[in-house]
Structure formats: structure tokens, C-alpha cells
PDB file of C-alpha atoms in Angstrom:
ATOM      1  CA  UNK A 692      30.959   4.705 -11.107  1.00  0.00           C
ATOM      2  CA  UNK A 693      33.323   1.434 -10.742  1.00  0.00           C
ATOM      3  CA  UNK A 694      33.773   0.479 -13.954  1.00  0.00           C
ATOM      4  CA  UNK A 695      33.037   1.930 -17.654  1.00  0.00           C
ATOM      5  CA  UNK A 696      32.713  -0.497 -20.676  1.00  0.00           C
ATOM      6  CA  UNK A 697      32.971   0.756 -24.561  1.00  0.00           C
ATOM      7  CA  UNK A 698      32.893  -0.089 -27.968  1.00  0.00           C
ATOM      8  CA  UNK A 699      35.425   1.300 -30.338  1.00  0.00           C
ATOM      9  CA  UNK A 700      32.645   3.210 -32.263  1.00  0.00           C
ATOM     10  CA  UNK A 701      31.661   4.376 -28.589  1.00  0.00           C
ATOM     11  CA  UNK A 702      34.953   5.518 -27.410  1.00  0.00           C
ATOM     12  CA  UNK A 703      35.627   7.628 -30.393  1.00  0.00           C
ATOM     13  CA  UNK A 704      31.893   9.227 -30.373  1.00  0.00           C
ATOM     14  CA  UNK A 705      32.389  10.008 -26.662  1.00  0.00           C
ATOM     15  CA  UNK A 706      36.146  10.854 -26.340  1.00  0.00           C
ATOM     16  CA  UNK A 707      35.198  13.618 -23.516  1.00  0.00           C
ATOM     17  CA  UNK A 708      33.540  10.706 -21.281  1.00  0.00           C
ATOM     18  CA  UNK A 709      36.006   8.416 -21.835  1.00  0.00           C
ATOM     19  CA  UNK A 710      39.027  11.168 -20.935  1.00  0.00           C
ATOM     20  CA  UNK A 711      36.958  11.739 -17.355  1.00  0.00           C
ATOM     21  CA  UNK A 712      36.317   8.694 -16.812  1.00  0.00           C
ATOM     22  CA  UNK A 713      40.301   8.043 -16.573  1.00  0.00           C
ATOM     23  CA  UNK A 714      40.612  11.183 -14.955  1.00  0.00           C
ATOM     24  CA  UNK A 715      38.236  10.607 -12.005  1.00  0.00           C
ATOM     25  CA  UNK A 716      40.403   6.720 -11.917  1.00  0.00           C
ATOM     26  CA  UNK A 717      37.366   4.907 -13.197  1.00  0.00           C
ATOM     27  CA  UNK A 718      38.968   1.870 -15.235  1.00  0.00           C
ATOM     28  CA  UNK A 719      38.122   1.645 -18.985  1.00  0.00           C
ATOM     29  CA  UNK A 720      37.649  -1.948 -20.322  1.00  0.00           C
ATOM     30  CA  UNK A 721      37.450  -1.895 -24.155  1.00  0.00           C
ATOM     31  CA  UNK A 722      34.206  -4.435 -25.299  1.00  0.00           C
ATOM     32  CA  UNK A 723      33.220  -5.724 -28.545  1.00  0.00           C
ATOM     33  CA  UNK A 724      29.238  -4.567 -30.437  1.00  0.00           C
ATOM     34  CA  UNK A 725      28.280  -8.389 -29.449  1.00  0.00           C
ATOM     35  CA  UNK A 726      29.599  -7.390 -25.827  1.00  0.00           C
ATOM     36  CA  UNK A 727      27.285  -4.859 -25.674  1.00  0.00           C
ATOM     37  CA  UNK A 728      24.190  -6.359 -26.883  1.00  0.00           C
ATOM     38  CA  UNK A 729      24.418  -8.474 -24.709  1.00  0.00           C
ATOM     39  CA  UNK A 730      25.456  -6.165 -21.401  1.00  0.00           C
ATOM     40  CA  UNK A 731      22.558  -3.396 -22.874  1.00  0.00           C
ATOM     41  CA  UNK A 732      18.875  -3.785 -22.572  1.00  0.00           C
ATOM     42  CA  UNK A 733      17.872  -2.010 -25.169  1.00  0.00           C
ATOM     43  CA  UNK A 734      17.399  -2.949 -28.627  1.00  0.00           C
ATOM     44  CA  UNK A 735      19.823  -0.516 -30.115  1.00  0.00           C
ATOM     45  CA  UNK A 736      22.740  -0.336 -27.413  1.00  0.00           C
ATOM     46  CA  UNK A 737      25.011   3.091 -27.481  1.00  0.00           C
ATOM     47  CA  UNK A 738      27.991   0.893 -27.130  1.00  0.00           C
ATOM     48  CA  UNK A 739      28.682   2.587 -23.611  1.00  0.00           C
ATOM     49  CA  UNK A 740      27.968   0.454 -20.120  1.00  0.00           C
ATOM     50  CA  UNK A 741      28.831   1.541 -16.966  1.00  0.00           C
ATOM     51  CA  UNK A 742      28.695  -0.243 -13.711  1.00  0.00           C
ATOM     52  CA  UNK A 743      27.727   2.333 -10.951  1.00  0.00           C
ATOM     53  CA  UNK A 744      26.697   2.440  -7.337  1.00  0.00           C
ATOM     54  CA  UNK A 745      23.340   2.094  -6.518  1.00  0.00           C
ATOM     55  CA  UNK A 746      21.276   5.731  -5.788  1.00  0.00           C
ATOM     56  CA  UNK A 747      18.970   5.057  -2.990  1.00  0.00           C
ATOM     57  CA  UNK A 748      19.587   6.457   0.627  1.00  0.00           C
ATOM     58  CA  UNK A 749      19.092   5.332   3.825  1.00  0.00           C
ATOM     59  CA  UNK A 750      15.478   6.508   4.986  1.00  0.00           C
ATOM     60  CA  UNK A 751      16.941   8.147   7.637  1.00  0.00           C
ATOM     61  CA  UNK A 752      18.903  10.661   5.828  1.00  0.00           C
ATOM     62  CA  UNK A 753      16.536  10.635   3.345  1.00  0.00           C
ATOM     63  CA  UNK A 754      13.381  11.998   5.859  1.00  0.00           C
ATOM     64  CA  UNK A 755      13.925  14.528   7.900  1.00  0.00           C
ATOM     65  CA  UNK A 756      12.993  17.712   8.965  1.00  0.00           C
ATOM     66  CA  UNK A 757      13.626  20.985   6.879  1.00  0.00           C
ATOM     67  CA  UNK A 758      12.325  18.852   3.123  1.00  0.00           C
ATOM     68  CA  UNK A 759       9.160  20.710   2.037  1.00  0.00           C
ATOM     69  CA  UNK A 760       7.944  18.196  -1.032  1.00  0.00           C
ATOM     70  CA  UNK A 761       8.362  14.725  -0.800  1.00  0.00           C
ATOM     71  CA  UNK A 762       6.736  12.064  -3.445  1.00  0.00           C
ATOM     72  CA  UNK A 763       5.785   8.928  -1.848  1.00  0.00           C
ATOM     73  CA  UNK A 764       4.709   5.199  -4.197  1.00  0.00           C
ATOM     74  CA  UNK A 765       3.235   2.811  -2.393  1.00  0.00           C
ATOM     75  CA  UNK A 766       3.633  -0.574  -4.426  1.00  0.00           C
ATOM     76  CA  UNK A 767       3.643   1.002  -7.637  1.00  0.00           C
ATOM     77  CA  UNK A 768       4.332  -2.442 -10.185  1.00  0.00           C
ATOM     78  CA  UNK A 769       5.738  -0.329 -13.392  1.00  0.00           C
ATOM     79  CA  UNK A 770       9.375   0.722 -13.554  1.00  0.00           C
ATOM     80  CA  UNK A 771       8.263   3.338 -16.485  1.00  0.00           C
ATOM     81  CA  UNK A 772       5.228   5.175 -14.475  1.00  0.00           C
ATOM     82  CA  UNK A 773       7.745   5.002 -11.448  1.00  0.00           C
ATOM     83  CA  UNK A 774      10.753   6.835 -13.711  1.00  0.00           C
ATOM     84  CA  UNK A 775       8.459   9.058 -14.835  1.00  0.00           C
ATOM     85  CA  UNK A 776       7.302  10.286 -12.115  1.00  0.00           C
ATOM     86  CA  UNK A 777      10.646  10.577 -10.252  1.00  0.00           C
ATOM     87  CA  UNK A 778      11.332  12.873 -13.217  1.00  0.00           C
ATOM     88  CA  UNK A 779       8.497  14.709 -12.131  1.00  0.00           C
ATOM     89  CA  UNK A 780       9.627  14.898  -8.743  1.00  0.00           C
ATOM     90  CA  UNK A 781      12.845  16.409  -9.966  1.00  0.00           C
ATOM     91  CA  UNK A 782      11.211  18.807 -11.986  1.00  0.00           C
ATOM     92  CA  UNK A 783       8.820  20.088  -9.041  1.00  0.00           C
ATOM     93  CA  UNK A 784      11.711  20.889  -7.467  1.00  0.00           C
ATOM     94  CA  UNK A 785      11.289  17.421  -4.444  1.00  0.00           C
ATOM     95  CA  UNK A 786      13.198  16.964  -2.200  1.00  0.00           C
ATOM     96  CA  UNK A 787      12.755  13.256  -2.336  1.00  0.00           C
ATOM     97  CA  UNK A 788      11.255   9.954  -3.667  1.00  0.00           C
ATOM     98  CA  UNK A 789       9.913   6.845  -1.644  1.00  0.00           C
ATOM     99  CA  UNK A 790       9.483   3.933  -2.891  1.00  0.00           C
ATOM    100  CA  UNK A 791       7.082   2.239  -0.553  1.00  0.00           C
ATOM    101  CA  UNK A 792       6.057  -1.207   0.319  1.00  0.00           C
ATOM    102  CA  UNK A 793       6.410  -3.810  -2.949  1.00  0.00           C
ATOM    103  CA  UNK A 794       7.193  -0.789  -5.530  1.00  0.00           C
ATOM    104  CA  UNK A 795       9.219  -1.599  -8.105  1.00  0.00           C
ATOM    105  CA  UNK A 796      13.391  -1.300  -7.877  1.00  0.00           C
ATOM    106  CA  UNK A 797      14.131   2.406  -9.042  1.00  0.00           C
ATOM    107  CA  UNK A 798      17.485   0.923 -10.447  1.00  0.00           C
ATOM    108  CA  UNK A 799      15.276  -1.123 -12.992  1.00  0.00           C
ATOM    109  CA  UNK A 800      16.707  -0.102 -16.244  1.00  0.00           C
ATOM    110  CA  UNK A 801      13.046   1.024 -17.947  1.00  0.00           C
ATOM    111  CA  UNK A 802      12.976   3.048 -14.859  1.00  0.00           C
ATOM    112  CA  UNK A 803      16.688   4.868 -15.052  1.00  0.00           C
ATOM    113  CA  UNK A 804      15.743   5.856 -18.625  1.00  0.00           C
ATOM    114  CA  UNK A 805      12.523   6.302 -18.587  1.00  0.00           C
ATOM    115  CA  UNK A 806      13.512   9.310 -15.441  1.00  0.00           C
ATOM    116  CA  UNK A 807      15.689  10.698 -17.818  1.00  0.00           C
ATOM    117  CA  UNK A 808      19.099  11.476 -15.503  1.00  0.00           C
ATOM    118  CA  UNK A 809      16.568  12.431 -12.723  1.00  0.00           C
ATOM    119  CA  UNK A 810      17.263   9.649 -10.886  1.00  0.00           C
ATOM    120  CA  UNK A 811      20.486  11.361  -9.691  1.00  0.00           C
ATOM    121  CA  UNK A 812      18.647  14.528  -8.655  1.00  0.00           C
ATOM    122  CA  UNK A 813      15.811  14.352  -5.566  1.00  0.00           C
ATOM    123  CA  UNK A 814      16.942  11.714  -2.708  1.00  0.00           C
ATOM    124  CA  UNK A 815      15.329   8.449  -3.182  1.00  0.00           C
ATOM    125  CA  UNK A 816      14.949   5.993  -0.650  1.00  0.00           C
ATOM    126  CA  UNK A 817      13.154   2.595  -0.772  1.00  0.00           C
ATOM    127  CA  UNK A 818      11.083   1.627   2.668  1.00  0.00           C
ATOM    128  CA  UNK A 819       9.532  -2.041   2.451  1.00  0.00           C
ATOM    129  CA  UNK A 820       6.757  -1.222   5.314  1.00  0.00           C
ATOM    130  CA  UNK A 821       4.344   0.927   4.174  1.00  0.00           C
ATOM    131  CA  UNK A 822       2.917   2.537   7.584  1.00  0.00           C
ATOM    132  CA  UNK A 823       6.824   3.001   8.525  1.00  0.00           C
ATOM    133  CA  UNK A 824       7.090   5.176   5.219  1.00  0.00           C
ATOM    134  CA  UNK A 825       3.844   7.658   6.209  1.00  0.00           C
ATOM    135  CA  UNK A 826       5.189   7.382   9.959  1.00  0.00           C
ATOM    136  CA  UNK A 827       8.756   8.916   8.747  1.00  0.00           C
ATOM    137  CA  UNK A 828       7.177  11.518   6.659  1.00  0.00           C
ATOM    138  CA  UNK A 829       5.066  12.442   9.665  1.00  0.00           C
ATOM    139  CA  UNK A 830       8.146  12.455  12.102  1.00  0.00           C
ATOM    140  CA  UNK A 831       9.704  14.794   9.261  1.00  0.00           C
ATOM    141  CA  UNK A 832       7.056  17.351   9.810  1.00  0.00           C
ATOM    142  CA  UNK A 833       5.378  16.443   6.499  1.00  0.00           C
ATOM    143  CA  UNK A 834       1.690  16.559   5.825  1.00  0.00           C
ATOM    144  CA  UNK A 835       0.892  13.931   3.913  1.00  0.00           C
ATOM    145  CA  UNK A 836      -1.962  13.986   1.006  1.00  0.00           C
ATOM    146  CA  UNK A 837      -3.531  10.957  -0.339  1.00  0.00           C
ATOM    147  CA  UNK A 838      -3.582  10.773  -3.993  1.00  0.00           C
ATOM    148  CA  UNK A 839      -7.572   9.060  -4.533  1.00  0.00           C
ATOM    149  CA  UNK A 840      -9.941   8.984  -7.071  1.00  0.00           C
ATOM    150  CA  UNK A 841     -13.311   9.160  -5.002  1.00  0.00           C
ATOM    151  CA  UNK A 842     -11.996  11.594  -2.081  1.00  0.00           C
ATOM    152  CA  UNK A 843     -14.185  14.175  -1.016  1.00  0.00           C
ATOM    153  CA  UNK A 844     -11.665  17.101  -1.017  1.00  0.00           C
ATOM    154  CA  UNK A 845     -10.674  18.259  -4.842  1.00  0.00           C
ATOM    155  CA  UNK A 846      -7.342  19.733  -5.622  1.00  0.00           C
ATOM    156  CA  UNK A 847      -8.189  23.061  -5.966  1.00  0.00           C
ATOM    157  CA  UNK A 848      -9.771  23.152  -2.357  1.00  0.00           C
ATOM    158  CA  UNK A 849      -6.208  22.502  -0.585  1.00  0.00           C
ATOM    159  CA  UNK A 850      -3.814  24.697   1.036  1.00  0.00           C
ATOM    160  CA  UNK A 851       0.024  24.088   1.074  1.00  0.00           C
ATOM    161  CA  UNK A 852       1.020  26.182   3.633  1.00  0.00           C
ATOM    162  CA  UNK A 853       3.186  23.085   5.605  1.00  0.00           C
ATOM    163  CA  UNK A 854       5.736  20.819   3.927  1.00  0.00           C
ATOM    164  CA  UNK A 855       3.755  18.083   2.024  1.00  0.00           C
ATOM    165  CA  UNK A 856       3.984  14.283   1.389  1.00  0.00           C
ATOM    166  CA  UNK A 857       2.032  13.045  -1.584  1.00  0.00           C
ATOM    167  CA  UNK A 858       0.963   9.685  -2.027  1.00  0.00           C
ATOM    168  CA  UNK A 859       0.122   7.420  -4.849  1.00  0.00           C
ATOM    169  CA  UNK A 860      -0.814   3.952  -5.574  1.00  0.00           C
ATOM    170  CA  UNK A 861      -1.066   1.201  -7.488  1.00  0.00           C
ATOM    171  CA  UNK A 862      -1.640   2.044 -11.001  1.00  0.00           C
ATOM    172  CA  UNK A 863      -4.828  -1.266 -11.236  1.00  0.00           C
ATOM    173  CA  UNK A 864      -5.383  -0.896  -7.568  1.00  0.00           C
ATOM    174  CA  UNK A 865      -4.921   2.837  -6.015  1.00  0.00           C
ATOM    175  CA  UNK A 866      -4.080   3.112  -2.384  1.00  0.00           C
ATOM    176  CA  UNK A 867      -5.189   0.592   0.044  1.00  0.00           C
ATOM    177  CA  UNK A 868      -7.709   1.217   2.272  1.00  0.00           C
ATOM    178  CA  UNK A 869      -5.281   1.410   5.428  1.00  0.00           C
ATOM    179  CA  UNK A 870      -3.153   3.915   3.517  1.00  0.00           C
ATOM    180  CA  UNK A 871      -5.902   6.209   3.244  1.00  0.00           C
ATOM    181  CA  UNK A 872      -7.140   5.849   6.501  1.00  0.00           C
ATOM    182  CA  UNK A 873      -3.222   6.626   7.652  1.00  0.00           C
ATOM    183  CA  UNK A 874      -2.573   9.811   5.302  1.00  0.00           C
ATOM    184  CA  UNK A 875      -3.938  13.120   6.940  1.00  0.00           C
ATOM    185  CA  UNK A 876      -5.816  14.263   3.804  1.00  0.00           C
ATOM    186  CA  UNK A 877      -7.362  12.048   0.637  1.00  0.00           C
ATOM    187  CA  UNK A 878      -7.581  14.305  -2.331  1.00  0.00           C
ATOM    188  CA  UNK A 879      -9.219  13.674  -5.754  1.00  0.00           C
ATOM    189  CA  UNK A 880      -8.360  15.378  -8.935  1.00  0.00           C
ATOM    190  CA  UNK A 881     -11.737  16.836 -10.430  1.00  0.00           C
ATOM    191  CA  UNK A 882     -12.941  15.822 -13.712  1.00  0.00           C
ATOM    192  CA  UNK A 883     -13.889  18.426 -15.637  1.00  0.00           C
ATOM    193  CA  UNK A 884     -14.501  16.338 -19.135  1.00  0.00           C
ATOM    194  CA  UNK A 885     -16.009  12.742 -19.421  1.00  0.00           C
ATOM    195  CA  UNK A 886     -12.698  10.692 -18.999  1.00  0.00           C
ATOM    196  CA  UNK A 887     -13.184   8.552 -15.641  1.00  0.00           C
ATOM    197  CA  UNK A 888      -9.502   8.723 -14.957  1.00  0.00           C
ATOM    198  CA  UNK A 889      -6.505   9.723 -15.098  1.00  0.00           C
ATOM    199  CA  UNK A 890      -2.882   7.528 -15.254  1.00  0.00           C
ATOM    200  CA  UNK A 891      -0.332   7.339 -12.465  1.00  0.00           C
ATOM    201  CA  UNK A 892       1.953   9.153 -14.282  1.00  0.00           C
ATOM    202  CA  UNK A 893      -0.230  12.256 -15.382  1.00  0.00           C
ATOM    203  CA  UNK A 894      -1.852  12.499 -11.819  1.00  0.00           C
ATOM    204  CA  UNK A 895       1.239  12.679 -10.204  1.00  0.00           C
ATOM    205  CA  UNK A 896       2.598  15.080 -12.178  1.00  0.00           C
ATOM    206  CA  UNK A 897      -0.863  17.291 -11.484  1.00  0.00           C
ATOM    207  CA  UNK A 898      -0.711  16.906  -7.755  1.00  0.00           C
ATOM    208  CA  UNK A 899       2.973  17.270  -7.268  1.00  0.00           C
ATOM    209  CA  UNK A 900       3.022  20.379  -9.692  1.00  0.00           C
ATOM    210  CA  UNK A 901      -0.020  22.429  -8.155  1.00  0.00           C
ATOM    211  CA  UNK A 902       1.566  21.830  -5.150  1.00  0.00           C
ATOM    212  CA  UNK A 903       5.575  23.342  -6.002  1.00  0.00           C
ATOM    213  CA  UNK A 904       3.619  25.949  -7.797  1.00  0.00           C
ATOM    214  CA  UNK A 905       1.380  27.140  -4.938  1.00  0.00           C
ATOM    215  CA  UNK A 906       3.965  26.911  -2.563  1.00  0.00           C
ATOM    216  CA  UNK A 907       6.647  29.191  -4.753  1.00  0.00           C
ATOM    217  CA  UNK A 908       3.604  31.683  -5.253  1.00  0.00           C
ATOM    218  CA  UNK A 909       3.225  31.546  -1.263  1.00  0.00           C
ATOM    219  CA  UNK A 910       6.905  32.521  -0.624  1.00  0.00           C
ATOM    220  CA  UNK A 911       7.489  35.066  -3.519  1.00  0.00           C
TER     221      UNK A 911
END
């Protein structure tokens, strides 16, 4: 954190953040509740802004050997699917996040709240080209699994014995064909009901958890 902005009302809500804030020798700039309408986003504003350092990692540090889970989003246009499913991530117990090819910034603000203080937790890294991203994961020792509606392998036929990547795409437009002809395994989530498919969000959160889970059940 560089800098931390409040409102009177603010300050005296939060006296504990504002006394480590000056602790840690983060300056403390006193704002006005016009201030911070107009520094906030959001419609109803807490009064509190900080200005903070951005997350992401070099991919380098980010992908390497000895990470078991990894969540990979390849040019995934929504900040709050992309939160959401960092939180997700986080949850699973990943070791990281990729944001691959034209995905959206994970400092977006819908995205920061919409993961929830998760975006401080798994490693994220953001890698523009696409084939570099699966390349690293590969390099990492990382199997990596195709999220894709109309794969012939279902969920509940694959093994996670070896670290996994998982991918997902687009939420209109799914993976592109050259991502799924990259990835070592495309994998379909079977429909049981009469819905023809399920969100980013929701899928992710599917794939990513049967895999944590299996894996824990492996090792205990």
C-alpha cells in the first residue's frame, strides 16, 4: 500500500486500519464524502481508498515446478466471472491464476471485489500469448485439461494423479480451436438434467473443485 485516503466518518469506523496504516509508514491523507465518490466506483463508497501495488507476478516465478493446481483464462472478457473464479482458485487451495491472451485486467475493480480478498491469496500472473501460457504450464510439469463443452472425456472419467492446469474460455466463445488442440486433455462436464450449459463461473468452480478434492483424497 502507498497511500490510504479517508473520510472522517471512515477514520472513526475503522480506527484499527487507520492506526496500522501509520504504523506500517503508509501516509494518511484525510478526504472529503464528495472526494470519495468520486475516487470509489461503487455507488455507495465506504469512505476508505487506498492506492496499492499491483498483485500480478512475473510468469516466471509464477510457473514453475513443485505447483500442483493451477487455473488458467484464456481471453475471458468479464472482470466479475474472472474474480469469481480467482476466488475459486483460492478456495481449491491453487497455487495460481493466469490470465491468458486478451483476458480482462485482474486489478479491474468489479474483479477485486467481486474475488472477495482472494486476489491476494493464489499467485496471479497475466501472459498476453496464449500458446506461451500452456507452454509454461507444460515446462512446470503441469498437465493441462481443457475446459469444453462437446469433449469426449467427462469429468468423472479423469484421473489427477500429476499436477494439473485447467483451462477455460471465453464465456460467448469457449476455447479456440488451437487451444484445444494444444491442451493434453479436453474435458466436458456431463449433463445430467436438460440445461445445455453451464456459466464460466459455475464450471470452473466444478472442474477446479473435483480436481483439489480428488487429489487431497489421493494423498490422505
Amino acid at each position: 500500500m502507498h497511500e490510504l485516503f479517508v473520510t472522517e466518518r471512515a477514520a472513526a469506523q475503522h480506527q484499527r486500519l487507520v492506526i496500522a496504516a501509520r504504523e506500517a509508514g503508509v501516509p494518511v491523507s484525510p478526504i472529503t464524502d464528495r472526494a470519495a465518490d468520486g475516487l470509489s466506483e461503487t455507488v455507495t463508497p465506504q469512505g476508505i481508498v487506498a492506492v496499492c501495488a499491483h498483485v500480478d507476478r512475473p510468469q516466471e516465478t509464477v510457473l514453475k515446478p513443485g505447483a500442483k493446481l493451477v487455473v488458467v483464462l484464456v481471453d475471458v472478457a468479464d472482470p466479475g466471472n474472472a474474480g469469481t473464479v480467482i476466488r475459486v482458485a483460492d478456495a481449491a487451495g491453487a497455487d495460481a491464476v493466469v490470465l491468458a491472451g486478451d483476458s480482462v485486467d485482474p486489478h479491474n475493480g468489479k474483479c477485486v471485489r467481486a474475488a472477495a480478498g482472494s486476489l491476494f491469496h493464489p499467485a496471479i500472473t497475466r501472459i498476453r500469448d496464449v500458446d506461451a501460457a500452456l507452454k509454461a504450464c507444460s515446462a512446470a510439469g503441469l498437465r493441462t485439461f481443457g475446459a469444453h463443452g462437446y469433449a469426449d472425456t467427462e469429468l468423472d472419467q479423469v484421473t489427477f494423479a500429476e499436477p494439473t492446469a485447467w483451462v477455460f474460455g471465453n464465456e460467448a466463445h469457449g476455447l479456440p480451436q488451437a487451444v484445444l488442440e494444444s491442451v493434453d486433455l479436453a474435458v466436458k462436464i456431463p449433463m445430467y438434467g436438460r440445461a445445455e450449459s453451464l456459466n464460466l463461473a459455475t464450471a470452473a468452480a466444478i472442474c477446479v473443485y473435483t480436481n483439489a478434492m480428488a487429489s487431497r483424497a489421493a494423498t490422505t
